[in-house]
Coordinates of C-alpha atoms and ligand atoms in Angstrom, one line a residue:
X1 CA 45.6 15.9 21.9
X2 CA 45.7 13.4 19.5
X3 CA 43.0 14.8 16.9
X4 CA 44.6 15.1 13.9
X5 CA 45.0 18.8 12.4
X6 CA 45.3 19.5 8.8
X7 CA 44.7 22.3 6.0
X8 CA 42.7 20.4 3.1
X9 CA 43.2 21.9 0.2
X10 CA 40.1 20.6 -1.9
X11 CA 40.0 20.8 -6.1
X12 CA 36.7 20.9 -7.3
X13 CA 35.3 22.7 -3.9
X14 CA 32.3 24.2 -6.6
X15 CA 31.4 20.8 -8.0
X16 CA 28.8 18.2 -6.7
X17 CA 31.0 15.8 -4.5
X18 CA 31.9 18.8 -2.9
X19 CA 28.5 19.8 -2.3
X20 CA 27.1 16.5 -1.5
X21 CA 29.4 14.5 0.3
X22 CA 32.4 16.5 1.3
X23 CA 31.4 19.4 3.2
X24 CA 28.6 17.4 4.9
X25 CA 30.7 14.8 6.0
X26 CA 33.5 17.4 7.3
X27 CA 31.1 19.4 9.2
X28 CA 30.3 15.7 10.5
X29 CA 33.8 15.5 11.7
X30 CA 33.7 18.8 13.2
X31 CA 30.6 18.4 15.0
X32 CA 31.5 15.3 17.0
X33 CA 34.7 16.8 17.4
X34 CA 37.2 14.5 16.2
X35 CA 38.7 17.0 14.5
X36 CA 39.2 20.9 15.5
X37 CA 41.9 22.4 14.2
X38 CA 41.5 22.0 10.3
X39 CA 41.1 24.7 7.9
X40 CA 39.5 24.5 3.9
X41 CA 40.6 26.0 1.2
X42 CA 38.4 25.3 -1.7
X43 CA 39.7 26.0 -5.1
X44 CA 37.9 26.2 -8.3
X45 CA 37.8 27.7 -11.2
X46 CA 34.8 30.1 -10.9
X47 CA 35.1 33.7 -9.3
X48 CA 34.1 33.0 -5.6
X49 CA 34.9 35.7 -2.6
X50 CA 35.3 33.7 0.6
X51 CA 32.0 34.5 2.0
X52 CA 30.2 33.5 -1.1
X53 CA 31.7 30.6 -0.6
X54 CA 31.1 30.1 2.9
X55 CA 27.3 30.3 1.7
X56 CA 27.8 27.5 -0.4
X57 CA 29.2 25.2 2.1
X58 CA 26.7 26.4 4.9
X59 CA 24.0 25.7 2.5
X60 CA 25.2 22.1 1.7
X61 CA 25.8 21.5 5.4
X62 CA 22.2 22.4 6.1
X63 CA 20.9 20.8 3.2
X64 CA 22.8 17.4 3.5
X65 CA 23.9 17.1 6.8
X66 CA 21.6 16.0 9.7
X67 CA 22.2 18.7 12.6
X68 CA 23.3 22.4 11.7
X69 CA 24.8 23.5 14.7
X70 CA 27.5 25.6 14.4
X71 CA 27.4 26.1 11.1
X72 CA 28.4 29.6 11.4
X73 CA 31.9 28.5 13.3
X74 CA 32.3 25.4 11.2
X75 CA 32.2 27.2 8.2
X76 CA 34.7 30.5 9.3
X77 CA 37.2 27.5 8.4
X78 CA 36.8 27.8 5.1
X79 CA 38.1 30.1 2.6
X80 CA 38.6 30.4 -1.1
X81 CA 41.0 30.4 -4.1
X82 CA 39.6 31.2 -7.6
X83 CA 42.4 29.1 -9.7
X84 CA 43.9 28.9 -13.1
X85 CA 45.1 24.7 -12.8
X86 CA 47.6 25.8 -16.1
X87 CA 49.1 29.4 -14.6
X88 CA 52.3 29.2 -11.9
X89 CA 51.1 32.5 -10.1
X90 CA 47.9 31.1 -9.3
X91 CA 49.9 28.3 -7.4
X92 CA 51.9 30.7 -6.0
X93 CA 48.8 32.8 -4.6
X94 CA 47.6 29.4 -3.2
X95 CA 50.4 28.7 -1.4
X96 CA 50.7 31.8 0.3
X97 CA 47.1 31.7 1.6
X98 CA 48.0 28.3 2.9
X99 CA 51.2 29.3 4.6
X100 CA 48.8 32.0 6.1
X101 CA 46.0 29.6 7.0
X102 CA 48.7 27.2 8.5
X103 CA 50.2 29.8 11.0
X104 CA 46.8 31.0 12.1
X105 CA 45.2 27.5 13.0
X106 CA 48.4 26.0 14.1
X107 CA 48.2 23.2 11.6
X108 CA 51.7 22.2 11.6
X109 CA 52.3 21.9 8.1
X110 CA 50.2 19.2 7.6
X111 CA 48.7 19.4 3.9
X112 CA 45.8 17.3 2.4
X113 CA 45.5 17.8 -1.2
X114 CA 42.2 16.5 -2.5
X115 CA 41.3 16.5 -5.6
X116 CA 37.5 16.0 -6.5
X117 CA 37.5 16.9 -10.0
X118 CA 38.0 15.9 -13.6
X119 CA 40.9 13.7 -14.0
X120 CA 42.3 15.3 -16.7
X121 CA 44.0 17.4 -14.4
X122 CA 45.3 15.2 -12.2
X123 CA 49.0 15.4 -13.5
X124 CA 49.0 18.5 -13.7
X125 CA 48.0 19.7 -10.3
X126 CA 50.2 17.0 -9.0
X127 CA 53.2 18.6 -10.7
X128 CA 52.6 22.0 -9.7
X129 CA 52.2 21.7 -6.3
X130 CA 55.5 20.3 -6.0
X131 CA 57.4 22.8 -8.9
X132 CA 55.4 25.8 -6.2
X133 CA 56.5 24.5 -3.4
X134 CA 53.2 23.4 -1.8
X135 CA 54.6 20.5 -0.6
X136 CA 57.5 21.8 0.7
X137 CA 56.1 21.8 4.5
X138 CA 57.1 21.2 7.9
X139 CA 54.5 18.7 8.0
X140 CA 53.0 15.9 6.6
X141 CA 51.7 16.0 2.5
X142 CA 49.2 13.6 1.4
X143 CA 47.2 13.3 -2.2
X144 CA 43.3 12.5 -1.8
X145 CA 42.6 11.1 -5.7
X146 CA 39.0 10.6 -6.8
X147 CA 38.2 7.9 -9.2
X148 CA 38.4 7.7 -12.6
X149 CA 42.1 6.6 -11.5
X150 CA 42.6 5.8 -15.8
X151 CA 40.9 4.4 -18.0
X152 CA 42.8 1.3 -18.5
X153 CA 46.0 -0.1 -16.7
X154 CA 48.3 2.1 -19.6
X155 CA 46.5 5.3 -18.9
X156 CA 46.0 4.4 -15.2
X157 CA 50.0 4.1 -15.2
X158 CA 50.4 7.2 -16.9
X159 CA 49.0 9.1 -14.4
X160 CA 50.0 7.2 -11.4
X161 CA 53.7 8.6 -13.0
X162 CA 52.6 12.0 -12.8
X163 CA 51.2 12.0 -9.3
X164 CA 54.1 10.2 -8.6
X165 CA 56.6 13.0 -9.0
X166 CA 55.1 14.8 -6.2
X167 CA 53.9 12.2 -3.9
X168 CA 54.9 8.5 -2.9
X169 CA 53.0 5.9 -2.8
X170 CA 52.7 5.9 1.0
X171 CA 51.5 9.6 0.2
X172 CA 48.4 8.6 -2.2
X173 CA 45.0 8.1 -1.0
X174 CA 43.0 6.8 -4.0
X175 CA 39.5 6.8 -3.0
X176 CA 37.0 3.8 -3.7
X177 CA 34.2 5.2 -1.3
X178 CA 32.6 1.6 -1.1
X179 CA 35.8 0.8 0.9
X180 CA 34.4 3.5 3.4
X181 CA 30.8 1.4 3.7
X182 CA 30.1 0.2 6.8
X183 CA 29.3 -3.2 6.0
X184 CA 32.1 -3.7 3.3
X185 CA 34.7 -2.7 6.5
X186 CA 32.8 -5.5 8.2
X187 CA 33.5 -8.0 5.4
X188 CA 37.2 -8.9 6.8
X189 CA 35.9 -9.1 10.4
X190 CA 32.5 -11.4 9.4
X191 CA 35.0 -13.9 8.4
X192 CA 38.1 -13.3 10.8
X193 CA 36.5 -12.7 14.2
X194 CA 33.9 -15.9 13.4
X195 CA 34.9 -19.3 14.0
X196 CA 31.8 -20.5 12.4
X197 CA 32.6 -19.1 9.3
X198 CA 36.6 -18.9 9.4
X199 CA 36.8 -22.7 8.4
X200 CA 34.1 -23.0 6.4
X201 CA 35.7 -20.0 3.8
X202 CA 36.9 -22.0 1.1
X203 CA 36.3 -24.8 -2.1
X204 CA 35.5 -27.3 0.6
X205 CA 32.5 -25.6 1.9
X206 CA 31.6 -22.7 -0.3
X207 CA 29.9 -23.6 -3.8
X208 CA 29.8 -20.1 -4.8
X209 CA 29.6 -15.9 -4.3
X210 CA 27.7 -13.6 -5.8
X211 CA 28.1 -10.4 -5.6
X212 CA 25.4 -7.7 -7.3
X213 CA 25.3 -4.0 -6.8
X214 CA 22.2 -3.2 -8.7
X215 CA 21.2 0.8 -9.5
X216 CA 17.6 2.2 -9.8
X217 CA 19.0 5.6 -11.5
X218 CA 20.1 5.8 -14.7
X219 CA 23.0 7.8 -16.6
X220 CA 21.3 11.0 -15.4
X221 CA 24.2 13.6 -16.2
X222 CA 26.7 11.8 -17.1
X223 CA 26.4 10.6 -20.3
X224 CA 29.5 12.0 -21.3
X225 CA 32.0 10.8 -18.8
X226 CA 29.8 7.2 -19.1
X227 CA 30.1 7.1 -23.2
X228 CA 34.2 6.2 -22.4
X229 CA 33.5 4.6 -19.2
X230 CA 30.7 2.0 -19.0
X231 CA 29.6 -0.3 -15.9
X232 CA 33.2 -2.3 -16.5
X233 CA 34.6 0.5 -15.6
X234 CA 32.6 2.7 -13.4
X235 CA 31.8 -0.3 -11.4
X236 CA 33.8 -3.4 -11.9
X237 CA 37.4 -2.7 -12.0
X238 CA 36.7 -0.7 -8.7
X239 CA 34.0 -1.6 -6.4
X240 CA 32.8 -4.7 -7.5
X241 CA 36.6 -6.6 -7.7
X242 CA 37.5 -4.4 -4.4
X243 CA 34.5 -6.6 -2.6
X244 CA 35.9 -9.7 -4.3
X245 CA 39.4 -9.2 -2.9
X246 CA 37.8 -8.7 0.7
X247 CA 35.9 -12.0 0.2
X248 CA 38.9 -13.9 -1.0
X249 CA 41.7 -12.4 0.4
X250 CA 43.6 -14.8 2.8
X251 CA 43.9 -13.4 6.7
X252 CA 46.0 -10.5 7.2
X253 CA 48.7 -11.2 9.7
X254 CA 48.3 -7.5 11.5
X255 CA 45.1 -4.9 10.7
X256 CA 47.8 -2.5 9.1
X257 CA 47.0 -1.2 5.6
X258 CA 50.5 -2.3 4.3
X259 CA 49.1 -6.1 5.5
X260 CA 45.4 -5.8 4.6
X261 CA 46.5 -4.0 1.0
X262 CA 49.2 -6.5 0.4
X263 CA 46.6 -9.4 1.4
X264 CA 44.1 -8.1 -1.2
X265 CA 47.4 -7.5 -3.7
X266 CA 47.5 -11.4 -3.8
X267 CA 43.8 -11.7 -3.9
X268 CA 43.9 -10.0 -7.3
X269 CA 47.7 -11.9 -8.7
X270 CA 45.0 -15.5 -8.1
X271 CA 42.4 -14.2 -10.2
X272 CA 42.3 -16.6 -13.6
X273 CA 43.2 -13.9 -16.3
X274 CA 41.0 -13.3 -19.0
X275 CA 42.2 -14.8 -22.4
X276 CA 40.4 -12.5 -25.4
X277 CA 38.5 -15.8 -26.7
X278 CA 37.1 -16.6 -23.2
X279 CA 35.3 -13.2 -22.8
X280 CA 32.3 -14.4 -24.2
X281 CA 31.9 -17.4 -21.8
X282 CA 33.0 -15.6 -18.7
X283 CA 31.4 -11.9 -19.1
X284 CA 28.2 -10.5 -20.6
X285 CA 27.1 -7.4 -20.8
X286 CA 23.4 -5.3 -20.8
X287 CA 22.1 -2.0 -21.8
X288 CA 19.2 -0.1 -20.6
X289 CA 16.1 0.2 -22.7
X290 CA 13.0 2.7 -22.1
X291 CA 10.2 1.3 -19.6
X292 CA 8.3 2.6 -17.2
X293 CA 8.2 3.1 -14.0
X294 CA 5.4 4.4 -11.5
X295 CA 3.4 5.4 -14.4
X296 CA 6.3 7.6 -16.2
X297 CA 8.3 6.4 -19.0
X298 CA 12.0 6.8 -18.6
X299 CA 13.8 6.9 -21.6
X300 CA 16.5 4.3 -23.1
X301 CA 20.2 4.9 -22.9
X302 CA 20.8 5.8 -26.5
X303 CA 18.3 8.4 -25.4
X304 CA 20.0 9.7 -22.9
X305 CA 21.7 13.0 -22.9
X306 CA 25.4 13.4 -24.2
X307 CA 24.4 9.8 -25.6
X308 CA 25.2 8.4 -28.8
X309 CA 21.9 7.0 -30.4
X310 CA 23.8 4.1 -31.6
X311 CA 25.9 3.5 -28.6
X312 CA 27.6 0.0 -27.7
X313 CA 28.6 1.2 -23.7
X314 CA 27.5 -1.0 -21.5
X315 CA 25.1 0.1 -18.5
X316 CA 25.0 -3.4 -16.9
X317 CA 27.8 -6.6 -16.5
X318 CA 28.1 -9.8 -15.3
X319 CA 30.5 -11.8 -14.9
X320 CA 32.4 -14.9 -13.3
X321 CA 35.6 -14.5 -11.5
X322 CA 38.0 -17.4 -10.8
X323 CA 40.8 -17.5 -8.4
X324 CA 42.8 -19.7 -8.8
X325 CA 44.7 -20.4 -5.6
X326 CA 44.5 -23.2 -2.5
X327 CA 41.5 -21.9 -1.2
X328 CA 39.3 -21.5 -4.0
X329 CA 39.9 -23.0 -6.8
X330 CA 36.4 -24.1 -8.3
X331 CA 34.8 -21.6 -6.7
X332 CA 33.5 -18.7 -9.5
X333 CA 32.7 -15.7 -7.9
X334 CA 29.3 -13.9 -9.7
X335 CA 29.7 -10.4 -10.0
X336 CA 26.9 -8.4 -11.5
X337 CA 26.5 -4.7 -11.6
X338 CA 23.3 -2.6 -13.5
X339 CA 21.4 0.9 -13.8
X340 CA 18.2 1.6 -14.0
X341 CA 17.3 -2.2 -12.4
X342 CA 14.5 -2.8 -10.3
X343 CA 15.9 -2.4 -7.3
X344 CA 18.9 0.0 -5.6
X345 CA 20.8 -3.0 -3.8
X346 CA 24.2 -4.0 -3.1
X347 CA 24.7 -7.6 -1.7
X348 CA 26.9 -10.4 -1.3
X349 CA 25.3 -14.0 -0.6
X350 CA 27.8 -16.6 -0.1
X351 CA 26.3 -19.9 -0.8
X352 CA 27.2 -23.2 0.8
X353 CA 27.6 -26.4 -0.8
X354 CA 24.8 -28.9 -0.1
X355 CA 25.1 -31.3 2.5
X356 CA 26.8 -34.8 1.5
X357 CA 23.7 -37.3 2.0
X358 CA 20.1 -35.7 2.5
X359 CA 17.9 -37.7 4.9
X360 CA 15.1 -34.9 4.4
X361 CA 14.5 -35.0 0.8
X362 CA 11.0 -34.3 -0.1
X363 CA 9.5 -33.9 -3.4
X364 CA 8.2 -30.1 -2.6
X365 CA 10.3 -27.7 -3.2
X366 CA 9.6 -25.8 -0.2
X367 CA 10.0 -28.5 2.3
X368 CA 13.4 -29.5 1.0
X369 CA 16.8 -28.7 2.5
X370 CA 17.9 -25.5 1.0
X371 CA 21.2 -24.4 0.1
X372 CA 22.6 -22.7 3.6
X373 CA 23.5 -18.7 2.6
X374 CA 25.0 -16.3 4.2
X375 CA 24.2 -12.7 3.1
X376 CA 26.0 -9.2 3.3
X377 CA 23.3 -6.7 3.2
X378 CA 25.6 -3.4 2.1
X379 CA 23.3 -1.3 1.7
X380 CA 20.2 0.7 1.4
X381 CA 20.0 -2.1 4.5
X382 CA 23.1 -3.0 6.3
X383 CA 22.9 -6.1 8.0
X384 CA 23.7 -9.8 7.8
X385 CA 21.2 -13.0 7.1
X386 CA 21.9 -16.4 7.6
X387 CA 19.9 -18.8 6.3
X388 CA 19.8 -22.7 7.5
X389 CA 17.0 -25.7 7.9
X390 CA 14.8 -26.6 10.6
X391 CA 12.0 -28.7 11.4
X392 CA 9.1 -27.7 10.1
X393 CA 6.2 -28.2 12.8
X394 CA 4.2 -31.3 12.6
X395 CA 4.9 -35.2 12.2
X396 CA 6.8 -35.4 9.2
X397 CA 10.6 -34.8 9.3
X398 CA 10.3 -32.3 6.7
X399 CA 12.7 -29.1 6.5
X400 CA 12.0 -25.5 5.8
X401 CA 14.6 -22.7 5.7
X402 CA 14.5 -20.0 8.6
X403 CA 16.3 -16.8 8.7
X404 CA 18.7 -15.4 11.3
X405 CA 18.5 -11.8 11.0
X406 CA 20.6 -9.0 12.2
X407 CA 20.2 -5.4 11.3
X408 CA 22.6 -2.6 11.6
X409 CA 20.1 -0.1 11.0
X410 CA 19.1 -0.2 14.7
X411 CA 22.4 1.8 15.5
X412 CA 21.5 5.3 15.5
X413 CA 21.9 6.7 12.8
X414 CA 23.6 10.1 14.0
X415 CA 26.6 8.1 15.2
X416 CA 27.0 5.9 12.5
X417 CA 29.6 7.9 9.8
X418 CA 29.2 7.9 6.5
X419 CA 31.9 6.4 3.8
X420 CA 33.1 9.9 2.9
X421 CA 33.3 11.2 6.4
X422 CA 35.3 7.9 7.6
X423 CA 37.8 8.3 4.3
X424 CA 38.7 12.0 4.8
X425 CA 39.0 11.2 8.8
X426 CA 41.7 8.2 8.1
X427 CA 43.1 9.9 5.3
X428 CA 43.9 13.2 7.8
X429 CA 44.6 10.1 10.4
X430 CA 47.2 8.8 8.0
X431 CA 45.8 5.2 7.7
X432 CA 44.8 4.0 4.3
X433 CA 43.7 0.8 5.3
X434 CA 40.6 1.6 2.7
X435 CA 41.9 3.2 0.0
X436 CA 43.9 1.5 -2.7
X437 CA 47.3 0.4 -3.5
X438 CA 48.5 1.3 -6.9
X439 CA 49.2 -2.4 -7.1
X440 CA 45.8 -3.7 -6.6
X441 CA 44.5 -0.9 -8.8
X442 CA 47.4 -2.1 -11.4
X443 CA 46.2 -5.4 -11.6
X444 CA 42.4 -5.0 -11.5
X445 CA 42.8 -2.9 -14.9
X446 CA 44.4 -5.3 -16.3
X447 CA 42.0 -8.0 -16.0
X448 CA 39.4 -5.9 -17.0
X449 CA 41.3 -4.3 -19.9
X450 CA 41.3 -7.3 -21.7
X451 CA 37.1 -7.5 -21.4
X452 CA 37.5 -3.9 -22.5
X453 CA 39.2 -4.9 -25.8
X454 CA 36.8 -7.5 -26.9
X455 CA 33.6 -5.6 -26.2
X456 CA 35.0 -2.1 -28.0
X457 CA 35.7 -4.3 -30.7
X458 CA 32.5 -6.2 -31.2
X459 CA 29.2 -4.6 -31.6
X460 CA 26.1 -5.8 -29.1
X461 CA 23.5 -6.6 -31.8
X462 CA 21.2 -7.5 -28.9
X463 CA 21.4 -3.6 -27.3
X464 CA 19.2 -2.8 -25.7
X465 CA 18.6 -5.9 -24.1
X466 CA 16.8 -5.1 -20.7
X467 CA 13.9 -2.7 -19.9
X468 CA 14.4 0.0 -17.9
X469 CA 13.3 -0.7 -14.7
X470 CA 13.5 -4.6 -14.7
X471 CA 16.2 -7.4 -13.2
X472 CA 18.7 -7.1 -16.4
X473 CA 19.3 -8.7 -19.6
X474 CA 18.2 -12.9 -19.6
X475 CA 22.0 -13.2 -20.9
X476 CA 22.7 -12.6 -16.8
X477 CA 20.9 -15.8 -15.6
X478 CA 22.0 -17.8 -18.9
X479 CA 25.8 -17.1 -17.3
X480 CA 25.2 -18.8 -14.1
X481 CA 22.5 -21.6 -16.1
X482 CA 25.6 -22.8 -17.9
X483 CA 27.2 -23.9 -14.1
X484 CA 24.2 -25.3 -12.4
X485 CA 23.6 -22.0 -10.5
X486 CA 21.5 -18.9 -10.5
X487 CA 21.6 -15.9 -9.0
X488 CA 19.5 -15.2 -5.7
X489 CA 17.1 -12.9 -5.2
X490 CA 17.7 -9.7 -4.0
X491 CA 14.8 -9.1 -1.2
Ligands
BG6_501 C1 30.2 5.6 -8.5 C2 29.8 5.5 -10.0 O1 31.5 5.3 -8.3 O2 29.3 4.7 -7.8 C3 28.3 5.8 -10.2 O3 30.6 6.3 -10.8 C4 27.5 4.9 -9.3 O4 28.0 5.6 -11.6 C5 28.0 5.0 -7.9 O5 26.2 5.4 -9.4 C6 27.2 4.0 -7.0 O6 27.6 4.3 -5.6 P1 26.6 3.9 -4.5 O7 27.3 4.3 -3.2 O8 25.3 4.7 -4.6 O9 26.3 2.4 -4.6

């Protein structure tokens, strides 16, 4: 059989990715079958006997998952290691129960280490594995590495140094779970596999992108982690410049990840750096007031717990991207990213340029030729929208726009994996096609670094500048204004 088997050996098995995405999306794997011989070992700090822990996961699997059958057999996988991250022995004791755990599930050696817990530790864990011979296996060792990957590129260096030690690059699977969405994986082939939109993907056609991924919830409890991190970072250098690279990338010669990742490598060595004194022109940034919503008043950020009350984070960005390269030079690519918005919606709309000479001009606005668009629904819908011009019934040659629709949600559901269960599947599969390259992750920090800088360094006088619950600061629309653009609504 080809199914791959390995022991995962999962850091922060007690904490809420754990609970809420991991262990659902494992028994996912489990139930379909595409994996059988795996075992867990979930390792935490807190005092856990293995059947207490079983409870947990069976209790997240029937909470989060959609089926719970099984349970009792998918979860005899999984045991338990109450650990000390500082103390040698407690290494020691884990490696023996994975030595154990190997023989008795035939796993070959093969070791996933994933760690789902707060960075600070990453180093270290990294290092010990190695110094307690973890890694020293028959099969094949591989490092799972939730984000915050840094802070900035130094810090992101730092530990990509430490992990290093233990692992190659080939080794690392840093996780950016919108590259496990199923309509961000479709980006590549909506332009590749399309010879209507192939030739059209450029600064001849294209007048502009925007991207938004826009948040109903606000910091909830993460004010702490969220003080030294902000949307630039929580959202931008990540996910937001990770669906830019799949936009602009050029075509991969093979679908291998050393191709696809080198593609989007280049993506990000085209973008225009940031210069300090063109931060102001290029990115602005918003912060969460209170307001209300459904009749209850949600509190401003400064409110927030673990909040300063004077605080100068960031809960919203936008921002123009240029890429200067062939292809699209001239073309600025809108990011925008918020929480507590209006809406919970992630989209891309690609908008074309207008025709040359417009035989159906009319003086209403709705009868007029309208910009074609093409739109990426990521999600809550998944789906694609085109939008072009047709008659509009009567004598008159006048135009209105009509809407080619296509949904994904008709798929059922059951079948259609989640991002978490498709990462930990090609991670085990040893294909990381969608996780990222230390060098894209180098260079993203290092454009946004320098936005970083200016806005730690300068005071927002205008914070807070958007009501909770609304479509963002008016600085937002100002930034495309400035161009001749705006931003489409998100419907
Ligand atoms: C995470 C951020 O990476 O992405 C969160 O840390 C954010 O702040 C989340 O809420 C958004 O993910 P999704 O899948 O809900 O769009």
């Amino acid at each position: 059989t080809n199914k791959p088997t390995a022991l995962i050996i999962l850091f922060g098995a007690t904490g809420d990715l754990a609970k809420r995405k991991l262990f659902p999306s494992i028994y996912r794997l489990f139930q379909k079958k595409n994996i059988e011989k795996f075992a867990v070992i979930g390792v935490a700090r807190r005092p856990l006997t293995n059947a207490e822990f079983q409870e947990n996961v069976k209790d997240s699997v029937q909470t989060f998952a959609d089926s719970h059958e099984n349970v009792d057999d998918f979860v005899s996988h999984f045991s338990y290691h109450s650990h000390d991250v500082s103390s040698s022995e407690s290494y020691i004791e884990l490696k023996n129960i994975a030595d154990k755990l190997d023989e008795q599930y035939d796993l070959n050696g093969n070791r996933i280490f994933y760690l789902a817990m707060a960075p600070e530790f990453f180093g270290t864990i990294a290092e010990q594995v190695k110094a307690q011979g973890l890694t020293d296996t028959t099969g094949y060792k591989r490092l799972v590495i939730e984000k915050p990957f840094g802070t900035s590129f130094e810090s992101a260096q730092e530990l990509n140094v430490q992990i290093r030690t233990a692992f190659s690059e080939d080794e690392i699977y840093r996780i950016d779970h919108y590259l496990g969405k199923e309509m961000v994986q479709n980006i590549e082939v909506i332009r590749f596999a399309n010879a209507m939109f192939e030739p059209l993907w450029n600064n001849q056609y294209i007048s502009n992108i925007q991207v938004t991924s826009s948040e109903t919830l606000g910091v909830e409890e993460r004010g702490r982690y969220y003080e030294t991190s902000g949307a630039l970072r929580d959202m931008v250098q990540n996910h937001l410049m990770q669906m830019v690279a799949l936009l602009a990338m050029e075509p991969p010669i093979k679908l291998t990840d050393e191709e696809i990742r080198s593609e989007k490598a280049r993506a990000f060595r085209s973008l225009r750096p940031m210069k300090k004194e063109d931060v102001e022109a290029f990115f602005v940034r918003g912060q969460y007031d209170e307001g209300t919503v459904s009749n209850s008043l949600l509190p401003a950020y400064r409110n927030e717990p673990s909040v300063d009350s004077e605080s100068n984070t960031e809960t919203y960005v936008a921002g123009k991207l240029l890429i200067d390269n062939f292809r699209w030079a001239g073309v600025p690519f809108y990011i925008r990213t918020g929480k507590r918005m209006d809406v919970k919606s992630t989209k891309i709309v690609v908008q074309f340029k207008d025709i040359p000479m417009n035989l159906y001009y009319s003086k209403e606005p709705e009868e007029n030729v309208h910009p074609n668009l093409l739109v990426i629904h990521i999600q809550p819908e998944e789906g694609i929208t085109l939008l072009l011009n047709a008659k509009k019934n009567g004598n008159q040659m006048q135009t209105k726009p009509v809407r080619l629709s296509f949904s994904n949600t008709s798929i059922d559901r059951m079948n259609t994996p989640e991002a978490y269960e498709k990462l930990l599947f090609d991670s085990m599969r040893g294909d990381a096609t969608n996780f990222t390259h230390w060098d894209e992750v180098a260079l993203s920090w290092k454009f946004v670094d320098i936005i970083s800088e200016v806005w730690e360094h300068t005071k927002d006088e205008t914070f807070p500048n958007y009501v909770a619950g609304s479509a963002g600061p008016k600085c937002a629309d100002n930034l495309l204004e400035k161009d001749g653009h705006f931003w489409w609504p998100i419907e």
